[in-house]
PDB file of C-alpha atoms in Angstrom:
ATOM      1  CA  UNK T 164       9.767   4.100  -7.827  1.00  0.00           C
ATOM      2  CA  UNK T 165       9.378   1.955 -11.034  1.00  0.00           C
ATOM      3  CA  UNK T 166       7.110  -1.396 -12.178  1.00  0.00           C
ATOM      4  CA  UNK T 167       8.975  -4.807 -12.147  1.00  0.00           C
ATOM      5  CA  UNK T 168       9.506  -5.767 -15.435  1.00  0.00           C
ATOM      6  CA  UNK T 169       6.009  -7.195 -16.974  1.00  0.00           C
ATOM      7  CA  UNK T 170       5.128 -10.403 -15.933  1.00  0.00           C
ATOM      8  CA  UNK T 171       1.530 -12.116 -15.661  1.00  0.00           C
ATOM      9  CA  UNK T 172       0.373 -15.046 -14.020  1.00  0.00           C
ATOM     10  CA  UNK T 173      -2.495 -16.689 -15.959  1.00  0.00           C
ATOM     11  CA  UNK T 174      -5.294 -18.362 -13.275  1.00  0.00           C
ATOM     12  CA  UNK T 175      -7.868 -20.786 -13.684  1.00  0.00           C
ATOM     13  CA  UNK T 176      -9.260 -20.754 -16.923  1.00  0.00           C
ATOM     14  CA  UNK T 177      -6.997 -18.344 -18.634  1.00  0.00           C
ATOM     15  CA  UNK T 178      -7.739 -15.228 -16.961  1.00  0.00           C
ATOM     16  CA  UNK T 179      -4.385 -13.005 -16.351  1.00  0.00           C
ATOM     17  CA  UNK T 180      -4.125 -12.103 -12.697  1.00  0.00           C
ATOM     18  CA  UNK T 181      -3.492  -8.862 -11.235  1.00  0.00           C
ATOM     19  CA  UNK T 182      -0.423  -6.769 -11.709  1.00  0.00           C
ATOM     20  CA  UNK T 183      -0.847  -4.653  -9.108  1.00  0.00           C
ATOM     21  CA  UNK T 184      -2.538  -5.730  -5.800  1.00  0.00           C
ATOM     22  CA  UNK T 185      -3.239  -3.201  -2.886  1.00  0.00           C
ATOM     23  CA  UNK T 186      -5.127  -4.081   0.385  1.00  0.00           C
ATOM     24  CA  UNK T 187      -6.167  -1.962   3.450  1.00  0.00           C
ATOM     25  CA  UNK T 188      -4.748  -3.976   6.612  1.00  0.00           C
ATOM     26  CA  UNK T 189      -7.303  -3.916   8.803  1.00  0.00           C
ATOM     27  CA  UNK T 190      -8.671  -5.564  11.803  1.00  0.00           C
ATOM     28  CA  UNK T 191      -5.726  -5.737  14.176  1.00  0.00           C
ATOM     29  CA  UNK T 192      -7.078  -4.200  17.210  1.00  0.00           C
ATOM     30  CA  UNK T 193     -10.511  -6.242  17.043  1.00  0.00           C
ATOM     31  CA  UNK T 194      -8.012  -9.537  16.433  1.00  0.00           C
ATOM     32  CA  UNK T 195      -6.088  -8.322  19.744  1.00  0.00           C
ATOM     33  CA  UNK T 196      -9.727  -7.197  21.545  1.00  0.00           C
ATOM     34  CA  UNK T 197     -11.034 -11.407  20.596  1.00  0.00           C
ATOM     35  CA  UNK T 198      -8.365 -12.835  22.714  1.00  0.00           C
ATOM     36  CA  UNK T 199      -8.291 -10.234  25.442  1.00  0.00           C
ATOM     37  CA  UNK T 200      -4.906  -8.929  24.416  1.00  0.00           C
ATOM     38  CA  UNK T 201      -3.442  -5.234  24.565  1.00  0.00           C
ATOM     39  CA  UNK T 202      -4.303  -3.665  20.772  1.00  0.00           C
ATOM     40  CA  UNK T 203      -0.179  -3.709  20.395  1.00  0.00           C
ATOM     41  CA  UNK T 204      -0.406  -7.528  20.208  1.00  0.00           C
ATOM     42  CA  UNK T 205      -2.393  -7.420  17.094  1.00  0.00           C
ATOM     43  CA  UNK T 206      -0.179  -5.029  15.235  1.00  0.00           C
ATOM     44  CA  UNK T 207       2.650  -7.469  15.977  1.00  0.00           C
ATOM     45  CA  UNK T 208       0.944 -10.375  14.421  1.00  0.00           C
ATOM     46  CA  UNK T 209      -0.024  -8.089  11.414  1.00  0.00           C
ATOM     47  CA  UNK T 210       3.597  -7.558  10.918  1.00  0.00           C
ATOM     48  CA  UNK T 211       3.933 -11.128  10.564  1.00  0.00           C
ATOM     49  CA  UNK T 212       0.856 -11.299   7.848  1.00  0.00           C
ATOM     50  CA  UNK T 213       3.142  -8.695   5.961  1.00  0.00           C
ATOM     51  CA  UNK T 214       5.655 -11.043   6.228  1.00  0.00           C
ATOM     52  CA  UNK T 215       3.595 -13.679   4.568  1.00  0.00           C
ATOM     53  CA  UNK T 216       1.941 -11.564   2.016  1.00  0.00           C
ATOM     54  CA  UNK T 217       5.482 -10.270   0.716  1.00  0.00           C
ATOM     55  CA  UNK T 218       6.460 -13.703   0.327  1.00  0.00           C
ATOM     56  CA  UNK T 219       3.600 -14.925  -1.288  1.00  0.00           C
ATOM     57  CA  UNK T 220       3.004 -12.088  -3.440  1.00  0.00           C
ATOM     58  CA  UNK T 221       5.379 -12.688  -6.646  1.00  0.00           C
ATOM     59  CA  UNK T 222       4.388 -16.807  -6.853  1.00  0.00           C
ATOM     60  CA  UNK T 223       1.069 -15.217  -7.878  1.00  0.00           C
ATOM     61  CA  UNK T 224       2.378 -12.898 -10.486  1.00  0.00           C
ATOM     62  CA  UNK T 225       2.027  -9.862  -8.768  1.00  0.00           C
ATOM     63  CA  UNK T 226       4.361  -7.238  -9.483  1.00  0.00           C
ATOM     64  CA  UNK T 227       3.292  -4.373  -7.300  1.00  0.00           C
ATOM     65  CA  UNK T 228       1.727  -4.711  -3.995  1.00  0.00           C
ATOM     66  CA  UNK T 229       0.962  -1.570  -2.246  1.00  0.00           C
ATOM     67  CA  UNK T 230       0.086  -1.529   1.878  1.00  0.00           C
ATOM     68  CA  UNK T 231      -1.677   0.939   3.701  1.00  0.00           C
ATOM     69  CA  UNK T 232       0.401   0.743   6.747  1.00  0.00           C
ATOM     70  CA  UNK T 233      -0.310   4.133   8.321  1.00  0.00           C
ATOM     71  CA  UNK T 234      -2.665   6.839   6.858  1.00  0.00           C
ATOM     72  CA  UNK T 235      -2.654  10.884   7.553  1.00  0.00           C
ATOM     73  CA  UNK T 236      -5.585  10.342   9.778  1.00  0.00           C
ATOM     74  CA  UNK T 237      -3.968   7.921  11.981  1.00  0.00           C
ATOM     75  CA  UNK T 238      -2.124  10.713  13.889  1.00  0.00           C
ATOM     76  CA  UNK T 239      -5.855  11.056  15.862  1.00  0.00           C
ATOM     77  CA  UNK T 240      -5.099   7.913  17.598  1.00  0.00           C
ATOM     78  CA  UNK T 241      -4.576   7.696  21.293  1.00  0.00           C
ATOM     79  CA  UNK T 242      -0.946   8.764  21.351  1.00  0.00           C
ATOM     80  CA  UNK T 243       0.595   5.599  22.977  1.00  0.00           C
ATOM     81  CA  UNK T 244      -1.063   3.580  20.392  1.00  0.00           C
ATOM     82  CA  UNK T 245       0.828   5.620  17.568  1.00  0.00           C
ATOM     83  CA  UNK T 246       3.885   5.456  19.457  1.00  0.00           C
ATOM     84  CA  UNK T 247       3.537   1.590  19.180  1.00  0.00           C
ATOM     85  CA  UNK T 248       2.906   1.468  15.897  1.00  0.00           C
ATOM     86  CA  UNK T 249       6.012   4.069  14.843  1.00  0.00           C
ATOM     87  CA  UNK T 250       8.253   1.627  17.146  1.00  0.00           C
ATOM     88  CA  UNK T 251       7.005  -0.959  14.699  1.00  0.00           C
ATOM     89  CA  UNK T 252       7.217   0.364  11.735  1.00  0.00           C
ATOM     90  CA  UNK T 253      11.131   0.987  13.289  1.00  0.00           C
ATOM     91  CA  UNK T 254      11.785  -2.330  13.999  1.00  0.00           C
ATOM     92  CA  UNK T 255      10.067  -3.733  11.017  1.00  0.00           C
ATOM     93  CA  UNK T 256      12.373  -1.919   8.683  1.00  0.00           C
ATOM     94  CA  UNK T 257      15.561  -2.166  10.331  1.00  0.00           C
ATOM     95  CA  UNK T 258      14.771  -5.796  10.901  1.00  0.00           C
ATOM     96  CA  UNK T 259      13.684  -6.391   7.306  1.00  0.00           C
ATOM     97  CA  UNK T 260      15.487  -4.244   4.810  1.00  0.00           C
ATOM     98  CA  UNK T 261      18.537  -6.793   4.015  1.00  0.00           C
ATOM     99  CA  UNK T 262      16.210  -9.733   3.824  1.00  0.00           C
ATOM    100  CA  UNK T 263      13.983  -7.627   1.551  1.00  0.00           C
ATOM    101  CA  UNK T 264      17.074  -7.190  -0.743  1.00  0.00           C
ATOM    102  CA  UNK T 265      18.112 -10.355  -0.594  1.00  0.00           C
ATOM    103  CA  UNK T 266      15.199 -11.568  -1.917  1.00  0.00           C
ATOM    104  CA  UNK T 267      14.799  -9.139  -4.675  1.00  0.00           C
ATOM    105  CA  UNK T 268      11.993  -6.997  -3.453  1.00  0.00           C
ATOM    106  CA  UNK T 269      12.140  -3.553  -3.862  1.00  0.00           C
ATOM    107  CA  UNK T 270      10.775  -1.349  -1.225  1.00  0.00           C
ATOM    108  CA  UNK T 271       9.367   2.260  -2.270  1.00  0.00           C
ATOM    109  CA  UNK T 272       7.167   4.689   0.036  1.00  0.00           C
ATOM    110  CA  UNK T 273       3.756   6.685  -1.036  1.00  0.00           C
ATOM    111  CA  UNK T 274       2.921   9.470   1.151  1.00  0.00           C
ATOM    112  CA  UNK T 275       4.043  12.148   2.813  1.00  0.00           C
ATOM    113  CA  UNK T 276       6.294  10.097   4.842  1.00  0.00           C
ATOM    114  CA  UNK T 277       9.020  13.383   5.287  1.00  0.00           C
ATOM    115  CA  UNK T 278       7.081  14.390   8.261  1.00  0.00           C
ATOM    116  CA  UNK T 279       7.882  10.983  10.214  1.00  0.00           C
ATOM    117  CA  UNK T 280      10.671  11.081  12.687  1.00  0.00           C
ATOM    118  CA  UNK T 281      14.526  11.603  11.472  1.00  0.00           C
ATOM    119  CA  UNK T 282      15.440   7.824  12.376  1.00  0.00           C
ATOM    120  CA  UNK T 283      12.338   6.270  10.220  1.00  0.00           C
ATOM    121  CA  UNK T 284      13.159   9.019   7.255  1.00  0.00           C
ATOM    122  CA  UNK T 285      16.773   7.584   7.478  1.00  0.00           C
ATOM    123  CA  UNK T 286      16.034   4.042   7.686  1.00  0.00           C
ATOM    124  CA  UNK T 287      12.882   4.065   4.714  1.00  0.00           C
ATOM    125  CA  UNK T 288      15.230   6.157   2.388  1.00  0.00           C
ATOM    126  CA  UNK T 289      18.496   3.797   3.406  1.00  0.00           C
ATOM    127  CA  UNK T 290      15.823   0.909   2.393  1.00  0.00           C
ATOM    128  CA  UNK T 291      14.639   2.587  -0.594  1.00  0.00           C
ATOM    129  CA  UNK T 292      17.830   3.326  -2.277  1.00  0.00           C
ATOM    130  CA  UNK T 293      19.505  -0.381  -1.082  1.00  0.00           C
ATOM    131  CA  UNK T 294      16.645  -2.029  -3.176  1.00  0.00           C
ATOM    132  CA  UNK T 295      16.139   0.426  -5.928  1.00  0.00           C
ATOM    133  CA  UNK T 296      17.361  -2.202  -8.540  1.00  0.00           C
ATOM    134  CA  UNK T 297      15.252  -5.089  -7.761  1.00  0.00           C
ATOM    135  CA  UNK T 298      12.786  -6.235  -9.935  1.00  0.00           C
ATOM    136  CA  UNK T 299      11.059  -9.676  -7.886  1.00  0.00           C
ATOM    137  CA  UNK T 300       8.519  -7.465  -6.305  1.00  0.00           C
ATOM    138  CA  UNK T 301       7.827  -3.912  -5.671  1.00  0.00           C
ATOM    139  CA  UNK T 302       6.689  -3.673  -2.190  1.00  0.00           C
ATOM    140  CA  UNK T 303       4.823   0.269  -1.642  1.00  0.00           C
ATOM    141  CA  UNK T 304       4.436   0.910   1.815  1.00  0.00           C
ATOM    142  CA  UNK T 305       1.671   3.807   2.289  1.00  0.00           C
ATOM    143  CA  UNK T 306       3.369   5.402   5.536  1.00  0.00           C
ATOM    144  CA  UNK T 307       1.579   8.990   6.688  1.00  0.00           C
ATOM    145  CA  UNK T 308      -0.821   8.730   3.879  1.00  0.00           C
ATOM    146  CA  UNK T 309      -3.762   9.969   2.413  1.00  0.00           C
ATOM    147  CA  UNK T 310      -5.569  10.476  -0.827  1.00  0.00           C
ATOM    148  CA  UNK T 311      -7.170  13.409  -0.072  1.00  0.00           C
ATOM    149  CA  UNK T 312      -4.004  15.094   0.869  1.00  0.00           C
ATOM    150  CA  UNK T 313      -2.191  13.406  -2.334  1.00  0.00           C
ATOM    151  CA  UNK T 314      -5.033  15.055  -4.299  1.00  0.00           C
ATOM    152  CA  UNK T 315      -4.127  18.509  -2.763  1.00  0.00           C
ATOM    153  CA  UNK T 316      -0.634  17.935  -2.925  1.00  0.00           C
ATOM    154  CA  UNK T 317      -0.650  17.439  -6.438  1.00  0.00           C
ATOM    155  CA  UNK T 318      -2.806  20.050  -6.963  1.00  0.00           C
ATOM    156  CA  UNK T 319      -0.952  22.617  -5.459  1.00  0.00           C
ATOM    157  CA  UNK T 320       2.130  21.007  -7.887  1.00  0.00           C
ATOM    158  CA  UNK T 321       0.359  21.387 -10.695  1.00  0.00           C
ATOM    159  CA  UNK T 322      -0.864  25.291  -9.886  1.00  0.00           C
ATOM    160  CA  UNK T 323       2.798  26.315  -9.553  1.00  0.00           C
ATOM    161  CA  UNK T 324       3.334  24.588 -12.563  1.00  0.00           C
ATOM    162  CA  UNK T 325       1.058  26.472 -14.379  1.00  0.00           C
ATOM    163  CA  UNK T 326       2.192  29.685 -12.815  1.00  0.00           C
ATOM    164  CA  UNK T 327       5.813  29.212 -13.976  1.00  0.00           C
ATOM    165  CA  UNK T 328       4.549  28.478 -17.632  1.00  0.00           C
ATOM    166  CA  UNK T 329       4.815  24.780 -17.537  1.00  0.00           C
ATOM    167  CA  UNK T 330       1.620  23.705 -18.026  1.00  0.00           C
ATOM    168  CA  UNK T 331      -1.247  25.289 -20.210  1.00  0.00           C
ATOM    169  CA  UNK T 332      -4.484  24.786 -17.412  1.00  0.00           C
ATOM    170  CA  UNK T 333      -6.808  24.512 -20.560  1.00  0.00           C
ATOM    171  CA  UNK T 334      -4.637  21.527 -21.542  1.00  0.00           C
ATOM    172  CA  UNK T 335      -4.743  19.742 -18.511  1.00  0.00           C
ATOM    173  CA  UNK T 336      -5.817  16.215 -18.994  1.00  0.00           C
ATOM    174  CA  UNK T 337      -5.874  13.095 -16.420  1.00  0.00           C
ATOM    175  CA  UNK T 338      -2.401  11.596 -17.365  1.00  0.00           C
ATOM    176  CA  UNK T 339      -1.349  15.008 -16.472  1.00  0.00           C
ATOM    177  CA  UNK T 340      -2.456  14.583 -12.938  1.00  0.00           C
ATOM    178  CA  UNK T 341      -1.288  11.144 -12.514  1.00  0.00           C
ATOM    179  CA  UNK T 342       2.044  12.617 -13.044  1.00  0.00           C
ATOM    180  CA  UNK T 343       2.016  14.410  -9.674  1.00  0.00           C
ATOM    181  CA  UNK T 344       0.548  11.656  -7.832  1.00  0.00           C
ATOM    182  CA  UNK T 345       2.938   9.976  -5.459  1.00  0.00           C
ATOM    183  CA  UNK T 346       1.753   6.688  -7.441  1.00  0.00           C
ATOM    184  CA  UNK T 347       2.973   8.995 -10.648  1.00  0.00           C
ATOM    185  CA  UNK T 348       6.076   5.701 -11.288  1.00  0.00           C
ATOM    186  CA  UNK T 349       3.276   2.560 -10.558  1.00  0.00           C
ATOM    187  CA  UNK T 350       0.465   0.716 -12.715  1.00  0.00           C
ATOM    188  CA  UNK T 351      -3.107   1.754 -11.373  1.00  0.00           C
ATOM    189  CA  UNK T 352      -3.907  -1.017  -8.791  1.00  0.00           C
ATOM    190  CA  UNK T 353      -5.826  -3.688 -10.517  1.00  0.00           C
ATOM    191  CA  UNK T 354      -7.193  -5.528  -6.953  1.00  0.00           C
ATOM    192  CA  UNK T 355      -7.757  -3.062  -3.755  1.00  0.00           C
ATOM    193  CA  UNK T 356      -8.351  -5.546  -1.053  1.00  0.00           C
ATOM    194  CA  UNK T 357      -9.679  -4.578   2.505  1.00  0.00           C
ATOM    195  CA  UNK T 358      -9.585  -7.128   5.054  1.00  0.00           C
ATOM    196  CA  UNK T 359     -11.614  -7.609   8.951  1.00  0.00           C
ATOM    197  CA  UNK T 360     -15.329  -7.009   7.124  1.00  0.00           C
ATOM    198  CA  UNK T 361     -14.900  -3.405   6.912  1.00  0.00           C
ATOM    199  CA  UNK T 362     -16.740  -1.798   3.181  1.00  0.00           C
ATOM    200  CA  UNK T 363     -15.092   1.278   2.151  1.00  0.00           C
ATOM    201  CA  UNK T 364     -11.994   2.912   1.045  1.00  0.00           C
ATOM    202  CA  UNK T 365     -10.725   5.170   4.166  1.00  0.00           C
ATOM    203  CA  UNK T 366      -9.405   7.584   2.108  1.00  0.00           C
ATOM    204  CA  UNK T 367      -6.899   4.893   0.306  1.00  0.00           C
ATOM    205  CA  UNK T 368      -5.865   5.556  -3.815  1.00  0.00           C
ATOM    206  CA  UNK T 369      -9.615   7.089  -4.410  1.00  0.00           C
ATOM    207  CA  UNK T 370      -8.165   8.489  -7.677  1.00  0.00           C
ATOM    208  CA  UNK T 371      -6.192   5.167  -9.019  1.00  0.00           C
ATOM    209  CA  UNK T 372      -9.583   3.049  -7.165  1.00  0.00           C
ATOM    210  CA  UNK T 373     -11.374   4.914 -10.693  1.00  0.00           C
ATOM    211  CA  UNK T 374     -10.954   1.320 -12.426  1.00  0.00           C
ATOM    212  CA  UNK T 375      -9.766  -1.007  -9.850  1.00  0.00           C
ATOM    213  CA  UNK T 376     -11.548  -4.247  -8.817  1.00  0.00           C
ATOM    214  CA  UNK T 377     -12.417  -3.881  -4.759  1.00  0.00           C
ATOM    215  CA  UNK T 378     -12.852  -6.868  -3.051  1.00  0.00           C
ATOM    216  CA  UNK T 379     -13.481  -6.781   0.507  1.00  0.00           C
ATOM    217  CA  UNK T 380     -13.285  -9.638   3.085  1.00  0.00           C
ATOM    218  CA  UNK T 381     -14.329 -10.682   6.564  1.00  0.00           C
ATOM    219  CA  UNK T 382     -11.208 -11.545   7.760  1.00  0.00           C
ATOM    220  CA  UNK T 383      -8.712  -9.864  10.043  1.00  0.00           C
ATOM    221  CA  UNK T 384      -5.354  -8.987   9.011  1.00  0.00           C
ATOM    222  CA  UNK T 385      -3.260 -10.938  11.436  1.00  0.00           C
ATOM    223  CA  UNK T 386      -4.927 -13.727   9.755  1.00  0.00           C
ATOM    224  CA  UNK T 387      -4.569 -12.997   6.268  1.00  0.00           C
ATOM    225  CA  UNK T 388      -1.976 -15.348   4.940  1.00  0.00           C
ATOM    226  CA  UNK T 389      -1.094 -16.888   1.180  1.00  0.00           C
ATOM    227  CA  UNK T 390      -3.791 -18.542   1.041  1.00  0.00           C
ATOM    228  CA  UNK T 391      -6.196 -16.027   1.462  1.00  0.00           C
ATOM    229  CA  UNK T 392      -4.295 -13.695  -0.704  1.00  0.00           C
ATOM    230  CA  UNK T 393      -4.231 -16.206  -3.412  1.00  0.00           C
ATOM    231  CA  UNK T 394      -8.001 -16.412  -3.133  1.00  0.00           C
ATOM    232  CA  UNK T 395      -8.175 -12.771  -3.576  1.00  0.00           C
ATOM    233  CA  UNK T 396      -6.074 -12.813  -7.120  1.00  0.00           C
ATOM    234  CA  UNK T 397      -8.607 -15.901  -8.139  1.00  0.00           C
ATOM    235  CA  UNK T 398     -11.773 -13.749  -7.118  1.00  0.00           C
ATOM    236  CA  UNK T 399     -10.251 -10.884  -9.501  1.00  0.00           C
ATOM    237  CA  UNK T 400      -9.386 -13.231 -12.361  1.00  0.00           C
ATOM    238  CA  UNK T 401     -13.271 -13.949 -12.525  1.00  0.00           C
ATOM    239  CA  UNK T 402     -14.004 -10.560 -12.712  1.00  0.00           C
ATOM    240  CA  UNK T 403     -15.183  -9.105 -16.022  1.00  0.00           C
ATOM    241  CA  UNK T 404     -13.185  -5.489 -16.263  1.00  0.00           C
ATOM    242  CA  UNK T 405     -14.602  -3.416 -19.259  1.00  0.00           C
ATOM    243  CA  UNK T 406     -13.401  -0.064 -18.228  1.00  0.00           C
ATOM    244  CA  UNK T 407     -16.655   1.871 -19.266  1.00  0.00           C
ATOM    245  CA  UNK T 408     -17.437  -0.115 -22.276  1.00  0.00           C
ATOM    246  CA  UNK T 409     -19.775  -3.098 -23.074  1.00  0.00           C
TER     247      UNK T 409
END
């Protein structure tokens, strides 16, 4: 995985936008639940706010946009459920990849998404390395993740490191963990959006969150669309971001 080249969209009163966006989709099943539909329903229209967010992403000078499409802890859903949501996730990419490509976006994986089935391993890494030179948008699916087990991951990385002589432990500093992060090739997210009213982080980037702007919003994810996420990059260009200082 690496950045699109740099490029900033200036907002409303001169403020730069963000260069990195990344948003918890949530709210599908309550969407589905409102109209009386099976839970599947509303993961099918979030697929289609993906669609729209992908789209609208780059027009707003955003360069990275990171989903949370399925976290570590989603294994403890009801098993049909995940099965639905892995036959998405299938027909997503296999229905998406070329049109990705063809309209520059470059689609890159965070997670540990090795332990999904053969066919979805297959199809993200055929995706991965068929867009690996464009540069429009970097689209980061989060597939079978979770920071706590990024955190350990890396951890475990960085002890074998320093058992094999690679790294001094007394010199250990925080680039030096970044660089085992599966985020290790991406800017920190400057905007961590979380949609259907929901206020916390589930687990989602907690390290790279350490100076990100969180915004979180009532609305469900099937209907997120441009508009909305173009309301999200103005809310952030308001924001005053002194990293620790005055």
């Amino acid at each position: 995985m690496s950045t699109a080249p740099a490029r900033r969209k200036t907002m409303a009163g001169g403020h730069s936008g963000p260069r990195h966006v990344a948003i918890i989709m949530d709210g599908n099943g309550r969407w589905a639940k409102r109209r009386f539909l099976p839970r599947i329903m509303g993961h099918r229209k979030g697929v289609e706010a993906v669609r729209r967010v992908v789209e609208a992403a780059p027009d707003l000078g955003i360069e990275v946009l990171t989903l949370y499409a399925f976290s570590s802890e989603n294994w403890k859903r009801p098993a049909d459920e995940v099965s639905d949501l892995m036959g998405l996730l299938h027909e997503y990419l296999r229905k998406e990849i070329a049109e990705l490509h063809a309209k520059g976006v470059r689609l890159s994986v965070i997670g540990d998404y090795q332990r999904l089935s053969r066919d979805l391993v297959s199809l993200i890494e055929h995706g991965m390395e068929m867009t690996r030179g464009n540069a429009r948008l970097n689209l980061v699916l989060a597939l079978n993740y979770g920071a706590q087990d990024e955190i350990v991951r890396a951890t475990r990385a960085i002890a074998a490191a320093a058992r094999a002589g690679r790294i001094d432990p007394d010199k250990i500093e925080a680039a030096d963990v970044d660089s085992f992060l599966d985020t290790r090739d991406l800017p920190p997210p400057d905007l961590i959006v979380r949609t259907s009213g929901e206020v916390r982080l589930s687990n989602f980037m907690l390290w790279q969150a350490a100076y990100a702007e969180l915004l979180f919003v009532d609305t469900l994810w099937p209907d997120f669309d441009a508009d909305a996420l173009a309301a999200a990059v103005e809310s952030f260009a308001g924001r005053d971001r002194r990293y620790g200082a005055l």
